[in-house]
Amino acid sequence: MTKRVAIFTLGCKTNQYESEAMAGLFRREGYKQVTFDEKADVYIINTCTVTHLGDRKSRQMIRRAVKKNPGAIVAVTGCYAQTSPGEVLEIPGVDLVIGTRDRDRIVELVEEAEKSPVPVNAVRDIMSQRLFEDMSILDYENRTRAFVKIQEGCSNFCTYCIIPYARGPLRSRSPDKVLDEVKRLVEEGFKEIVLTGIHIGAYGAGLEEKTDLADLVVRISLTPGVKRLRLGSVEPLDITPRLIEAVAGIRTVCRHLHIPLQSGDDYILNRMNRHYNTFEFSRLVGAIRSQVPDIAITTDIIVGFPGETAERFENTYEFVKETAFSKTHVFKYSPRKGTPAAGYPEQVPAEDKDARCKRLIALDRENQKNFARQFLGRSMEVLFEQPAGEEEELWEGLTDNYIRVLVKSSEDLKGQFADVRIVKLKGTNLLGKMKI
Ligand code: SF4
């Protein structure tokens, strides 16, 4: 009887990449992958712990799996499992806890747990891990954009962040392995490659050969058939002049940099252990914009970090306004057990966090519109992904500088590049016309 496996993923692109890779390993062993709503023989919950909501949602999905089929093997992987294996094992019905190591052995570990009379805690120490766990995605659902994991771990220890304790120290995938996966994806018809990891700006750390992200970007862009290369989040201090040159000079590299700022107040940046101040950050943004016209600079902001007074929040608000990011992801500070900031005095009341979050999200919408408005009347190359859903024959896609564009067409545009003349702003998106 063919065994069925269902995987539920929480959290970031890297977690999604690892879930896809694990799914491929099960399929290769003859398992049939089913959706998480269906009955399965094995349930994998790939967890997240970046906020307390991640923990709570992870527990909810674990309980849902147990309820769906009490006879199934329930295995829990990912960051919450790595940092809190005891809490996970306390949930009735959990058979196996793995964490953020050994996912490449998931099938074997699940089959061992099947034979075990008691739940198996296979979580191993992550802080001593020095090797990059090489897992690649064996086959894909869509054929437009593919994520490629190039790096693992982080050693920055920002005071609010649990990730270094969940993912361990910096490790990098060998450039040859990355290039092999890119070549395979290009052969399979993928149009856009997105480099992902936990701290990709530190790419090269842990490898014998001396290399870095800029090197890798150049080598990938020289791979025949690569149409578009997009970078995941890059920390401010990791953006080198050579990386800016690569974004400026190589047509296939998307004019889009996601650079987490986290706060626009220098006192708070210092308390976060971020190692730069707002002057240095704006100077970096200025240098990038002067070399790469029309580039999208997107960012992350945490509101309500301990010690963030109303005045300090105003500094952040004004900085985001002045810098005019093309997109700002806003997060409310969430104390993480085991991180220094969780024990800091001057924790900010929830209602203040809510109010600040609302204000920044409203500002972000204006910034997004202002950025998109610059392209009215211009021609943009768009990579179409899927029907937009709102109307018949309306398709949506992304420009290289990360603007969502909608176009009417009776053709199947899925996975197609097309030149589009921009005619109108539609919310924070653009409406265009296909160029004949
Ligand atoms: S750079 Fe800071 S915020 Fe990002 S993963 Fe590392 S510790 Fe966390």
Coordinates of C-alpha atoms and ligand atoms in Angstrom, one line a residue:
M1 CA 0.0 0.0 0.0
T2 CA 1.5 3.4 -1.0
K3 CA 2.2 5.4 2.0
R4 CA 1.0 9.0 2.1
V5 CA 3.0 12.0 3.5
A6 CA 1.7 15.5 4.2
I7 CA 4.0 18.4 5.1
F8 CA 3.0 21.7 6.7
T9 CA 5.5 24.6 6.7
L10 CA 5.6 27.6 8.9
G11 CA 8.0 30.6 8.5
C12 CA 10.5 31.8 6.0
K13 CA 11.6 30.9 2.5
T14 CA 14.4 28.8 3.8
N15 CA 11.9 26.6 5.8
Q16 CA 9.8 26.3 2.6
Y17 CA 12.8 25.3 0.6
E18 CA 13.7 22.6 3.2
S19 CA 10.1 21.3 3.2
E20 CA 10.2 21.0 -0.6
A21 CA 13.5 19.1 -0.3
M22 CA 12.1 16.8 2.3
A23 CA 8.9 16.2 0.2
G24 CA 11.2 15.2 -2.7
L25 CA 13.0 12.6 -0.5
F26 CA 9.7 11.0 0.5
R27 CA 8.5 10.9 -3.1
R28 CA 11.8 9.3 -4.2
E29 CA 11.1 6.6 -1.6
G30 CA 7.7 5.9 -3.1
Y31 CA 5.5 7.9 -0.8
K32 CA 2.6 9.8 -2.2
Q33 CA 2.5 13.4 -1.1
V34 CA -1.0 14.6 -0.1
T35 CA -2.2 18.0 1.2
F36 CA -2.2 18.6 5.0
D37 CA -6.0 18.5 5.0
E38 CA -6.1 15.0 3.7
K39 CA -5.5 11.8 5.8
A40 CA -1.9 10.7 5.7
D41 CA 0.4 8.0 7.2
V42 CA 3.1 10.5 8.0
Y43 CA 2.7 14.2 8.9
I44 CA 5.7 16.5 9.0
I45 CA 5.3 19.9 10.6
N46 CA 8.3 22.2 9.7
T47 CA 8.1 24.7 12.5
C48 CA 9.1 28.4 13.1
T49 CA 10.1 30.2 16.3
V50 CA 10.9 33.7 15.1
T51 CA 8.0 35.0 17.2
H52 CA 5.8 33.5 20.0
L53 CA 3.1 33.3 17.3
G54 CA 5.3 31.0 15.4
D55 CA 5.5 28.7 18.4
R56 CA 1.8 28.8 19.0
K57 CA 0.9 28.2 15.4
S58 CA 3.4 25.3 15.3
R59 CA 1.8 23.6 18.3
Q60 CA -1.7 24.1 16.7
M61 CA -0.6 22.4 13.5
I62 CA 1.0 19.5 15.4
R63 CA -2.3 18.9 17.3
R64 CA -4.2 19.2 14.1
A65 CA -2.1 16.4 12.5
V66 CA -2.5 14.1 15.6
K67 CA -6.3 14.7 15.5
K68 CA -6.5 14.0 11.8
N69 CA -5.0 10.5 12.0
P70 CA -4.0 9.3 15.5
G71 CA -2.4 6.3 13.9
A72 CA -0.1 8.4 11.8
I73 CA 3.6 9.2 12.5
V74 CA 3.8 12.8 13.5
A75 CA 7.3 14.3 13.0
V76 CA 8.3 17.8 14.0
T77 CA 11.2 19.6 12.4
G78 CA 12.5 23.2 12.1
C79 CA 13.4 26.0 14.5
Y80 CA 10.8 25.6 17.2
A81 CA 11.6 21.9 17.5
Q82 CA 15.3 22.8 17.7
T83 CA 15.0 25.3 20.5
S84 CA 12.1 23.7 22.5
P85 CA 12.2 19.9 21.9
G86 CA 10.8 19.3 25.4
E87 CA 7.7 21.4 24.8
V88 CA 7.1 19.6 21.5
L89 CA 7.5 16.1 23.0
E90 CA 4.9 17.1 25.7
I91 CA 2.3 17.3 23.0
P92 CA 0.4 13.9 23.0
G93 CA 0.8 12.1 19.7
V94 CA 4.2 13.4 18.7
D95 CA 6.4 10.5 17.5
L96 CA 9.6 12.2 16.4
V97 CA 11.4 15.6 16.9
I98 CA 14.3 16.4 14.6
G99 CA 15.0 20.2 14.8
T100 CA 17.2 21.9 12.2
R101 CA 19.7 19.1 11.5
D102 CA 19.4 15.7 9.8
R103 CA 16.4 16.7 7.6
D104 CA 18.3 14.9 4.8
R105 CA 17.7 11.7 6.8
I106 CA 14.0 12.4 7.4
V107 CA 12.7 9.3 5.7
E108 CA 15.1 7.0 7.6
L109 CA 14.3 8.7 11.0
V110 CA 10.6 8.5 10.4
E111 CA 10.8 4.8 9.6
E112 CA 12.9 4.3 12.8
A113 CA 10.3 6.2 14.8
E114 CA 7.6 3.9 13.4
K115 CA 9.3 1.0 15.1
S116 CA 9.9 2.8 18.4
P117 CA 7.5 2.2 21.3
V118 CA 8.2 5.7 22.6
P119 CA 8.5 9.2 21.0
V120 CA 12.0 9.8 19.6
N121 CA 14.0 13.0 20.4
A122 CA 16.5 13.1 17.6
V123 CA 17.4 16.8 18.1
R124 CA 21.1 17.3 18.1
D125 CA 23.2 20.3 19.3
I126 CA 23.2 22.9 16.5
M127 CA 25.9 25.2 17.9
S128 CA 28.6 22.7 17.1
Q129 CA 27.4 22.1 13.5
R130 CA 30.1 23.2 11.0
L131 CA 28.9 21.5 7.8
F132 CA 26.2 22.7 5.4
E133 CA 23.5 20.1 5.2
D134 CA 23.1 19.8 1.4
M135 CA 19.5 19.2 0.4
S136 CA 18.2 20.3 -2.9
I137 CA 14.7 20.4 -4.3
L138 CA 14.3 17.4 -6.6
D139 CA 11.2 18.6 -8.4
Y140 CA 8.9 21.6 -8.4
E141 CA 5.2 22.4 -8.7
N142 CA 5.6 25.8 -10.5
R143 CA 8.1 26.5 -13.3
T144 CA 8.5 30.3 -12.9
R145 CA 10.6 31.1 -9.8
A146 CA 12.9 28.8 -7.9
F147 CA 14.5 29.3 -4.5
V148 CA 18.0 28.1 -4.1
K149 CA 19.3 27.7 -0.5
I150 CA 23.0 28.8 -0.5
Q151 CA 23.7 29.4 3.2
E152 CA 22.8 28.4 6.7
G153 CA 23.0 29.8 10.3
C154 CA 23.9 33.2 11.7
S155 CA 26.4 34.5 14.2
N156 CA 25.3 38.1 14.6
F157 CA 23.3 37.6 17.8
C158 CA 21.0 40.6 17.4
T159 CA 19.6 40.9 20.9
Y160 CA 15.9 40.2 19.9
C161 CA 16.7 37.2 17.6
I162 CA 16.3 33.6 18.4
I163 CA 17.6 32.4 15.0
P164 CA 21.3 31.9 15.9
Y165 CA 20.1 29.5 18.6
A166 CA 17.8 27.6 16.2
R167 CA 20.1 27.5 13.2
G168 CA 23.6 27.6 14.6
P169 CA 26.8 29.1 13.2
L170 CA 27.4 30.3 9.7
R171 CA 27.8 27.6 7.0
S172 CA 27.8 27.9 3.2
R173 CA 27.0 25.6 0.4
S174 CA 29.9 25.0 -2.0
P175 CA 29.6 27.2 -5.1
D176 CA 29.8 24.1 -7.4
K177 CA 26.8 22.6 -5.7
V178 CA 24.9 25.9 -6.0
L179 CA 25.8 26.2 -9.7
D180 CA 24.8 22.5 -10.3
E181 CA 21.3 23.3 -8.9
V182 CA 21.0 26.5 -10.9
K183 CA 22.0 24.7 -14.1
R184 CA 19.4 22.0 -13.5
L185 CA 16.7 24.6 -12.8
V186 CA 17.5 26.5 -15.9
E187 CA 17.3 23.2 -17.9
E188 CA 13.9 22.7 -16.4
G189 CA 12.7 26.0 -17.7
F190 CA 12.8 28.3 -14.6
K191 CA 13.0 32.0 -15.4
E192 CA 13.9 33.4 -12.0
I193 CA 16.3 32.1 -9.4
V194 CA 16.0 33.5 -5.8
L195 CA 19.0 33.0 -3.5
T196 CA 17.9 32.2 0.0
G197 CA 19.3 31.3 3.4
I198 CA 19.4 32.6 6.9
H199 CA 22.2 35.2 6.4
I200 CA 23.2 35.1 2.7
G201 CA 25.3 38.2 3.1
A202 CA 27.8 36.1 5.0
Y203 CA 28.0 33.6 2.1
G204 CA 31.4 32.0 1.9
A205 CA 31.8 31.6 5.7
G206 CA 32.8 28.1 6.6
L207 CA 34.1 27.3 3.1
E208 CA 37.8 26.5 2.5
E209 CA 38.0 28.5 -0.7
K210 CA 37.8 32.3 -0.2
T211 CA 34.6 33.5 -1.8
D212 CA 31.6 35.7 -1.0
L213 CA 28.1 36.6 -2.2
A214 CA 29.3 39.0 -4.9
D215 CA 31.5 36.2 -6.4
L216 CA 28.6 33.8 -6.3
V217 CA 26.3 36.3 -8.0
V218 CA 28.7 36.8 -10.8
R219 CA 29.3 33.1 -11.3
I220 CA 25.6 32.3 -11.4
S221 CA 24.9 35.2 -13.8
L222 CA 27.5 33.7 -16.2
T223 CA 25.5 30.4 -16.3
P224 CA 23.9 30.1 -19.7
G225 CA 20.1 30.5 -19.6
V226 CA 19.8 32.3 -16.3
K227 CA 17.2 35.0 -17.1
R228 CA 16.8 36.6 -13.7
L229 CA 18.7 36.4 -10.4
R230 CA 17.1 37.8 -7.3
L231 CA 18.7 38.1 -3.9
G232 CA 17.0 37.3 -0.6
S233 CA 17.6 39.5 2.4
V234 CA 21.1 40.9 2.8
E235 CA 22.3 42.5 6.1
P236 CA 23.5 46.2 5.7
L237 CA 27.0 45.4 6.8
D238 CA 27.3 42.7 4.2
I239 CA 26.6 44.9 1.2
T240 CA 30.0 45.4 -0.4
P241 CA 31.0 47.8 -3.2
R242 CA 31.5 44.7 -5.4
L243 CA 27.9 43.5 -4.7
I244 CA 26.5 46.9 -5.6
E245 CA 28.6 46.8 -8.8
A246 CA 27.2 43.4 -9.7
V247 CA 23.6 44.6 -9.2
A248 CA 24.4 47.7 -11.2
G249 CA 26.3 46.0 -14.0
I250 CA 24.8 42.6 -14.6
R251 CA 21.4 42.8 -16.5
T252 CA 20.1 39.5 -15.2
V253 CA 20.6 40.6 -11.5
C254 CA 17.4 42.1 -10.2
R255 CA 17.5 45.7 -9.2
H256 CA 16.1 44.9 -5.8
L257 CA 17.9 44.7 -2.5
H258 CA 16.1 43.7 0.7
I259 CA 18.1 45.3 3.5
P260 CA 16.7 44.9 7.1
L261 CA 17.0 48.2 9.0
Q262 CA 15.0 47.1 12.0
S263 CA 14.9 50.5 13.7
G264 CA 15.5 54.2 12.6
D265 CA 16.7 55.2 16.0
D266 CA 20.4 54.9 16.9
Y267 CA 19.9 54.2 20.6
I268 CA 17.6 51.3 19.7
L269 CA 19.9 50.0 16.9
N270 CA 22.7 49.9 19.5
R271 CA 20.4 48.0 22.0
M272 CA 19.6 45.6 19.2
N273 CA 23.4 44.9 18.6
R274 CA 23.0 45.9 15.0
H275 CA 26.5 47.5 14.6
Y276 CA 25.5 50.4 12.3
N277 CA 23.7 53.7 12.8
T278 CA 21.1 55.6 10.7
F279 CA 23.8 57.8 9.1
E280 CA 25.7 54.8 7.8
F281 CA 22.5 53.2 6.6
S282 CA 21.4 56.2 4.6
R283 CA 24.9 56.6 3.2
L284 CA 24.7 53.0 2.0
V285 CA 21.2 53.6 0.5
G286 CA 22.6 56.7 -1.2
A287 CA 25.5 54.8 -2.7
I288 CA 23.2 52.0 -4.0
R289 CA 20.7 54.5 -5.5
S290 CA 23.5 56.5 -7.2
Q291 CA 24.8 53.4 -9.0
V292 CA 21.5 51.5 -9.7
P293 CA 18.7 53.7 -11.1
D294 CA 15.2 52.6 -10.3
I295 CA 16.4 50.1 -7.8
A296 CA 13.8 48.8 -5.2
I297 CA 15.1 48.9 -1.7
T298 CA 12.9 47.1 0.7
T299 CA 13.3 46.6 4.4
D300 CA 12.2 45.1 7.8
I301 CA 11.3 47.2 10.9
I302 CA 10.6 46.0 14.4
V303 CA 8.3 48.3 16.4
G304 CA 8.1 48.3 20.1
F305 CA 11.6 47.1 21.0
P306 CA 12.3 47.6 24.7
G307 CA 13.2 51.2 25.4
E308 CA 11.4 52.5 22.3
T309 CA 9.8 55.6 23.6
A310 CA 7.3 57.7 21.6
E311 CA 10.2 60.0 20.5
R312 CA 12.4 57.1 19.4
F313 CA 9.5 55.7 17.4
E314 CA 9.1 59.1 15.7
N315 CA 12.8 58.8 14.7
T316 CA 12.0 55.5 13.0
Y317 CA 8.9 56.9 11.4
E318 CA 10.7 59.9 10.0
F319 CA 13.7 57.8 8.8
V320 CA 11.4 55.4 6.9
K321 CA 9.6 58.4 5.4
E322 CA 12.9 60.1 4.3
T323 CA 14.4 56.9 3.0
A324 CA 11.2 56.2 1.0
F325 CA 11.7 52.4 1.0
S326 CA 9.7 50.8 -1.8
K327 CA 8.3 48.3 0.7
T328 CA 8.6 48.0 4.5
H329 CA 7.7 44.8 6.3
V330 CA 6.6 45.8 9.8
F331 CA 6.9 43.4 12.8
K332 CA 5.8 43.9 16.4
Y333 CA 8.6 43.1 18.9
S334 CA 8.0 39.7 20.4
P335 CA 10.2 38.7 23.4
R336 CA 11.9 35.4 22.7
K337 CA 12.9 33.3 25.7
G338 CA 16.7 32.9 25.6
T339 CA 17.4 36.2 23.9
P340 CA 19.0 39.1 25.8
A341 CA 16.3 41.6 24.9
A342 CA 13.5 39.5 26.4
G343 CA 15.0 40.4 29.8
Y344 CA 15.4 44.1 29.1
P345 CA 13.5 46.7 31.1
E346 CA 11.1 49.2 29.4
Q347 CA 9.1 46.6 27.6
V348 CA 6.6 48.4 25.4
P349 CA 2.8 48.0 26.1
A350 CA 0.9 45.9 23.4
E351 CA -1.4 48.8 22.5
D352 CA 1.5 51.1 21.7
K353 CA 3.0 48.4 19.5
D354 CA -0.3 48.1 17.7
A355 CA -0.6 51.8 17.2
R356 CA 3.0 52.2 15.9
C357 CA 2.5 49.2 13.6
K358 CA -0.6 50.7 12.1
R359 CA 1.1 54.0 11.5
L360 CA 4.1 52.4 9.8
I361 CA 2.0 50.2 7.6
A362 CA 0.0 53.3 6.5
L363 CA 3.3 55.1 5.7
D364 CA 4.5 52.0 3.9
R365 CA 1.5 52.0 1.6
E366 CA 2.2 55.6 0.6
N367 CA 5.9 54.8 0.0
Q368 CA 4.9 51.9 -2.2
K369 CA 2.6 54.0 -4.2
N370 CA 5.2 56.8 -4.6
F371 CA 7.8 54.2 -5.8
A372 CA 5.4 52.6 -8.3
R373 CA 4.1 56.0 -9.6
Q374 CA 7.6 56.8 -11.0
F375 CA 7.0 54.2 -13.7
L376 CA 3.8 55.5 -15.1
G377 CA 4.0 55.9 -18.9
R378 CA 7.3 53.8 -19.0
S379 CA 7.9 50.4 -20.5
M380 CA 8.8 47.6 -18.0
E381 CA 9.8 43.9 -18.5
V382 CA 7.5 41.7 -16.4
L383 CA 7.8 38.0 -15.5
F384 CA 4.2 36.8 -15.4
E385 CA 3.4 34.2 -12.7
Q386 CA -0.4 33.5 -12.6
P387 CA -3.9 34.8 -13.3
A388 CA -4.6 37.7 -11.0
G389 CA -7.9 36.2 -10.0
E390 CA -9.9 39.5 -9.8
E391 CA -11.0 39.5 -13.4
E392 CA -11.1 37.3 -16.5
E393 CA -7.9 37.3 -18.5
L394 CA -6.1 39.5 -16.0
W395 CA -2.5 38.3 -15.3
E396 CA -0.1 39.4 -12.6
G397 CA 3.7 39.4 -12.6
L398 CA 6.7 41.1 -11.1
T399 CA 9.2 43.5 -12.6
D400 CA 12.9 43.0 -11.6
N401 CA 12.5 45.9 -9.2
Y402 CA 9.8 44.1 -7.4
I403 CA 6.6 45.9 -8.5
R404 CA 3.5 43.8 -9.1
V405 CA 2.1 44.5 -12.5
L406 CA -1.4 43.5 -13.8
V407 CA -2.2 43.1 -17.5
K408 CA -5.2 42.0 -19.5
S409 CA -4.4 39.2 -22.0
S410 CA -6.2 36.3 -23.6
E411 CA -2.9 34.4 -23.9
D412 CA -1.5 32.1 -21.3
L413 CA 1.2 34.3 -19.8
K414 CA 2.3 31.8 -17.0
G415 CA 6.1 31.9 -16.8
Q416 CA 6.4 34.4 -19.7
F417 CA 8.5 37.6 -19.9
A418 CA 6.8 40.5 -21.7
D419 CA 7.3 44.2 -22.2
V420 CA 4.5 46.1 -20.7
R421 CA 3.7 49.8 -21.0
I422 CA 2.6 51.1 -17.6
V423 CA -0.7 53.1 -17.8
K424 CA -2.1 53.3 -14.3
L425 CA -1.6 52.9 -10.5
K426 CA -3.9 50.3 -8.9
G427 CA -3.5 50.4 -5.2
T428 CA 0.2 49.7 -4.7
N429 CA 0.4 47.8 -8.0
L430 CA 0.6 48.9 -11.6
L431 CA -1.8 48.3 -14.5
G432 CA -0.1 47.9 -17.8
K433 CA -0.8 47.2 -21.5
M434 CA 1.1 44.5 -23.5
K435 CA 3.4 46.2 -26.0
I436 CA 2.6 44.9 -29.5
Ligands
SF4_1 S1 21.3 38.9 11.4 FE1 20.3 39.3 13.4 S2 18.1 39.2 12.9 FE2 19.2 38.3 11.2 S3 19.1 36.1 11.6 FE3 21.1 36.9 12.4 S4 20.7 37.4 14.5 FE4 18.7 37.2 13.5

